[in-house]
């Protein structure tokens, strides 16, 4: 299963995995501004199967997605050590990769990751709230835009980023394939099933994230011995759109920690 991807820059490989339903633009939108000022990294942004321009084929579970991801890593990165960034479901896959090949991953960053509870209905999450709004934003929405479903900060800047980074992927997702895969979401090789991970880690969550929350991620800390755990206020599941400056600062600090030990 060949995954469509985009690549930017040269140097140490950085693999960035988007969440469930969007595509690589979710990651390029928030990460490329960070890396623009940091040369020496080759950023790889794949579309996961059934999302973006990567077909799902006959994949019917998360193990199939992981197999496609392993093949992508072997083809594009090979035996090189690399950095790993995962958002939401991409964070779940990233934790699975840590369990499989921790010696190859120089550092791990998780953005609003799925925590220890996989299914939405069983997670400990807050109710959706709106804490920041700007005049005219809601009036500017077109029919069918679901920006308000997750937005904690309903601002013009967050809406523009949502339209550029999130909505395009949602529009092209293979929903039939994703429904099939979602029925078998659990990875056979469980995250955190291996030894504790000892490389620099960042776990950043939204205090008002009504999708993955922040409580189910806190219990990951004993396994990630070098983790910075940050819970951002006025931030939901799209915290990188709602707190871009703080998000970028945390990412830069994580990259600095990784570079000092590589």
Coordinates of C-alpha atoms in Angstrom, one line a residue:
X1 CA 0.0 0.0 0.0
X2 CA 1.8 3.1 -1.2
X3 CA 0.9 6.2 0.8
X4 CA 0.6 9.6 -0.9
X5 CA 2.8 12.1 0.9
X6 CA 4.6 15.4 0.7
X7 CA 8.1 16.1 1.8
X8 CA 9.9 19.3 2.7
X9 CA 13.5 20.1 3.5
X10 CA 16.6 17.9 4.0
X11 CA 18.3 16.4 7.0
X12 CA 17.1 14.4 10.0
X13 CA 13.8 12.7 9.1
X14 CA 10.6 13.9 10.8
X15 CA 7.5 11.7 10.3
X16 CA 4.2 13.5 11.1
X17 CA 1.0 11.6 11.3
X18 CA -2.4 13.3 11.1
X19 CA -5.6 12.3 12.9
X20 CA -8.7 10.4 11.9
X21 CA -10.4 11.6 8.7
X22 CA -8.3 14.7 7.7
X23 CA -5.1 14.4 5.7
X24 CA -1.5 15.6 5.7
X25 CA -2.5 19.2 5.5
X26 CA -3.6 19.0 9.2
X27 CA 0.1 18.6 10.0
X28 CA 1.8 20.8 7.4
X29 CA -0.4 23.7 8.3
X30 CA 0.8 23.8 11.9
X31 CA 4.3 22.4 11.6
X32 CA 5.8 24.0 8.5
X33 CA 5.8 27.5 10.2
X34 CA 7.8 25.9 13.0
X35 CA 10.4 24.2 10.8
X36 CA 10.7 27.3 8.5
X37 CA 13.1 28.7 10.9
X38 CA 14.9 25.4 11.7
X39 CA 17.0 24.0 8.9
X40 CA 18.3 20.4 8.9
X41 CA 15.0 18.5 9.0
X42 CA 13.3 16.4 6.3
X43 CA 9.6 16.5 7.1
X44 CA 7.5 13.7 5.8
X45 CA 3.7 14.1 5.8
X46 CA 1.8 11.0 4.5
X47 CA -1.9 10.6 4.0
X48 CA -3.0 7.6 6.0
X49 CA -5.0 4.9 4.2
X50 CA -8.5 6.0 3.3
X51 CA -7.6 9.6 3.9
X52 CA -6.4 12.3 1.6
X53 CA -5.0 10.7 -1.6
X54 CA -4.1 7.4 -0.1
X55 CA -6.5 4.6 -1.0
X56 CA -7.7 2.2 1.7
X57 CA -7.7 -0.8 -0.5
X58 CA -8.9 -3.8 1.4
X59 CA -7.6 -2.6 4.8
X60 CA -10.1 -3.4 7.5
X61 CA -8.4 -2.5 10.8
X62 CA -5.7 -0.4 12.4
X63 CA -3.2 -3.2 12.0
X64 CA -3.6 -2.7 8.2
X65 CA -2.9 1.0 8.6
X66 CA 0.1 0.2 10.7
X67 CA 1.4 -2.2 8.1
X68 CA 1.1 0.5 5.4
X69 CA 2.9 2.9 7.7
X70 CA 5.7 0.4 8.4
X71 CA 6.2 0.0 4.6
X72 CA 6.3 3.8 4.2
X73 CA 8.9 4.2 6.9
X74 CA 11.0 1.4 5.4
X75 CA 10.8 3.0 1.9
X76 CA 11.2 6.6 2.8
X77 CA 13.4 6.5 6.0
X78 CA 15.0 3.1 6.0
X79 CA 17.3 2.5 9.0
X80 CA 17.8 6.2 9.8
X81 CA 16.7 7.3 13.2
X82 CA 13.8 9.8 13.0
X83 CA 11.5 12.1 15.0
X84 CA 7.9 11.2 15.3
X85 CA 4.9 13.5 15.6
X86 CA 1.3 12.3 15.9
X87 CA -2.0 14.1 16.2
X88 CA -5.1 12.4 17.7
X89 CA -5.4 9.0 16.0
X90 CA -2.0 9.6 14.6
X91 CA -0.8 9.8 18.2
X92 CA -2.2 6.4 18.8
X93 CA -0.3 5.0 15.8
X94 CA 2.8 6.9 17.0
X95 CA 2.6 5.2 20.4
X96 CA 2.3 1.9 18.6
X97 CA 5.5 2.6 16.6
X98 CA 7.3 3.4 19.9
X99 CA 6.3 0.0 21.2
X100 CA 7.7 -1.6 18.0
X101 CA 10.9 0.3 17.3
X102 CA 11.8 2.7 20.1
X103 CA 15.5 2.5 19.3
X104 CA 14.8 4.2 15.9
X105 CA 12.8 7.1 17.2
X106 CA 14.8 10.1 18.4
X107 CA 11.9 11.9 20.0
X108 CA 8.1 11.8 20.2
X109 CA 5.6 14.6 20.1
X110 CA 1.8 13.9 20.6
X111 CA -0.8 16.6 19.8
X112 CA -4.2 16.0 21.3
X113 CA -3.5 12.3 21.2
X114 CA -6.0 9.5 21.8
X115 CA -5.1 8.4 25.3
X116 CA -5.5 5.1 27.2
X117 CA -9.1 4.8 26.2
X118 CA -9.7 4.2 22.5
X119 CA -13.4 4.5 22.0
X120 CA -14.9 8.0 22.1
X121 CA -17.9 7.1 24.3
X122 CA -15.7 5.8 27.1
X123 CA -13.2 8.6 27.3
X124 CA -13.1 11.2 30.1
X125 CA -13.6 14.4 28.3
X126 CA -15.2 17.8 29.2
X127 CA -18.3 19.2 27.5
X128 CA -17.8 21.3 24.5
X129 CA -17.6 25.0 25.4
X130 CA -16.9 28.3 23.5
X131 CA -14.5 30.6 25.4
X132 CA -13.5 33.0 22.7
X133 CA -15.5 34.4 19.8
X134 CA -15.2 37.3 17.4
X135 CA -18.0 39.2 15.7
X136 CA -18.9 38.0 12.2
X137 CA -17.2 34.6 12.4
X138 CA -20.3 32.6 12.7
X139 CA -22.1 34.7 10.1
X140 CA -19.3 34.0 7.6
X141 CA -19.8 30.2 7.8
X142 CA -21.2 28.5 4.7
X143 CA -23.8 25.7 4.7
X144 CA -22.3 22.5 5.9
X145 CA -19.2 23.9 7.6
X146 CA -18.7 22.1 10.9
X147 CA -16.2 24.5 12.3
X148 CA -18.3 25.1 15.4
X149 CA -18.5 21.5 16.4
X150 CA -15.0 21.5 17.9
X151 CA -14.0 25.2 18.0
X152 CA -13.4 26.6 21.5
X153 CA -11.9 29.8 20.0
X154 CA -14.3 30.9 17.3
X155 CA -12.0 33.5 15.8
X156 CA -11.3 34.6 12.2
X157 CA -7.7 33.2 12.4
X158 CA -8.8 29.8 13.7
X159 CA -11.5 29.6 11.0
X160 CA -9.0 30.4 8.3
X161 CA -6.6 27.8 9.5
X162 CA -9.5 25.3 9.8
X163 CA -10.5 25.9 6.2
X164 CA -6.9 25.5 5.0
X165 CA -5.7 22.6 7.1
X166 CA -8.7 20.6 8.2
X167 CA -11.7 20.9 5.9
X168 CA -10.0 19.9 2.7
X169 CA -9.1 16.5 4.1
X170 CA -12.5 15.9 5.6
X171 CA -14.1 16.5 2.2
X172 CA -12.1 13.8 0.4
X173 CA -12.0 11.1 3.1
X174 CA -13.2 7.6 2.2
X175 CA -16.0 7.5 4.8
X176 CA -17.1 4.0 3.8
X177 CA -13.6 2.6 4.3
X178 CA -13.1 4.5 7.5
X179 CA -16.3 3.1 9.0
X180 CA -15.1 -0.4 8.2
X181 CA -11.7 0.2 9.8
X182 CA -13.2 1.9 12.8
X183 CA -14.9 -1.3 13.8
X184 CA -11.5 -2.8 14.3
X185 CA -9.6 0.1 15.7
X186 CA -7.4 -1.6 18.4
X187 CA -3.8 -2.4 17.5
X188 CA -2.6 -5.9 18.0
X189 CA 0.7 -4.6 19.4
X190 CA -0.6 -2.4 22.2
X191 CA 1.0 1.0 22.8
X192 CA 3.1 1.1 26.0
X193 CA 3.5 -2.7 25.8
X194 CA 7.3 -2.4 25.6
X195 CA 9.9 -0.8 27.9
X196 CA 9.5 2.8 29.1
X197 CA 10.5 5.3 26.4
X198 CA 13.5 7.4 27.5
X199 CA 13.9 9.9 24.7
X200 CA 12.6 13.6 24.8
X201 CA 8.8 13.6 24.5
X202 CA 6.0 16.2 24.3
X203 CA 2.4 15.6 25.1
X204 CA 0.2 18.6 24.5
X205 CA -3.6 18.5 25.1
X206 CA -6.4 21.0 25.1
X207 CA -8.1 21.8 28.4
X208 CA -11.4 22.1 26.7
X209 CA -10.8 19.2 24.2
X210 CA -14.2 17.4 24.0
X211 CA -12.9 14.6 21.7
X212 CA -9.8 13.2 23.4
X213 CA -9.6 15.3 26.5
X214 CA -6.5 15.4 28.8
X215 CA -7.2 13.0 31.7
X216 CA -6.6 9.8 29.7
X217 CA -3.2 11.1 28.6
X218 CA -1.9 12.0 32.1
X219 CA -1.5 8.3 33.0
X220 CA 0.9 7.9 30.1
X221 CA 3.6 9.8 31.9
X222 CA 5.2 6.8 33.8
X223 CA 5.9 5.2 30.4
X224 CA 7.4 8.4 28.8
X225 CA 10.2 9.2 31.2
X226 CA 11.3 12.5 29.5
X227 CA 7.8 13.9 28.7
X228 CA 6.7 17.5 29.0
X229 CA 3.0 17.3 29.6
X230 CA 1.1 20.5 28.7
X231 CA -2.6 21.2 29.0
X232 CA -3.5 24.4 27.2
X233 CA -6.4 26.6 28.2
X234 CA -8.7 28.0 25.6
X235 CA -7.9 25.0 23.4
X236 CA -10.0 22.2 22.1
X237 CA -9.2 19.3 19.8
X238 CA -7.7 21.7 17.2
X239 CA -5.5 23.4 19.8
X240 CA -2.8 24.1 17.1
X241 CA -5.3 26.4 15.4
X242 CA -6.5 28.0 18.6
X243 CA -3.1 28.5 20.4
X244 CA -0.6 28.6 17.5
X245 CA 2.0 30.7 19.3
X246 CA 2.1 28.5 22.4
X247 CA 2.0 25.4 20.3
X248 CA 4.9 26.5 18.2
X249 CA 6.9 27.4 21.3
X250 CA 6.4 24.0 22.8
X251 CA 7.3 22.3 19.6
X252 CA 10.5 24.3 19.3
X253 CA 11.5 23.5 22.8
X254 CA 10.9 19.8 22.2
X255 CA 13.0 19.9 19.0
X256 CA 15.8 21.6 21.0
X257 CA 15.8 18.9 23.6
X258 CA 16.0 16.2 20.9
X259 CA 18.8 17.9 19.0
X260 CA 20.9 18.2 22.2
X261 CA 20.9 14.5 22.6
X262 CA 21.1 13.3 18.9

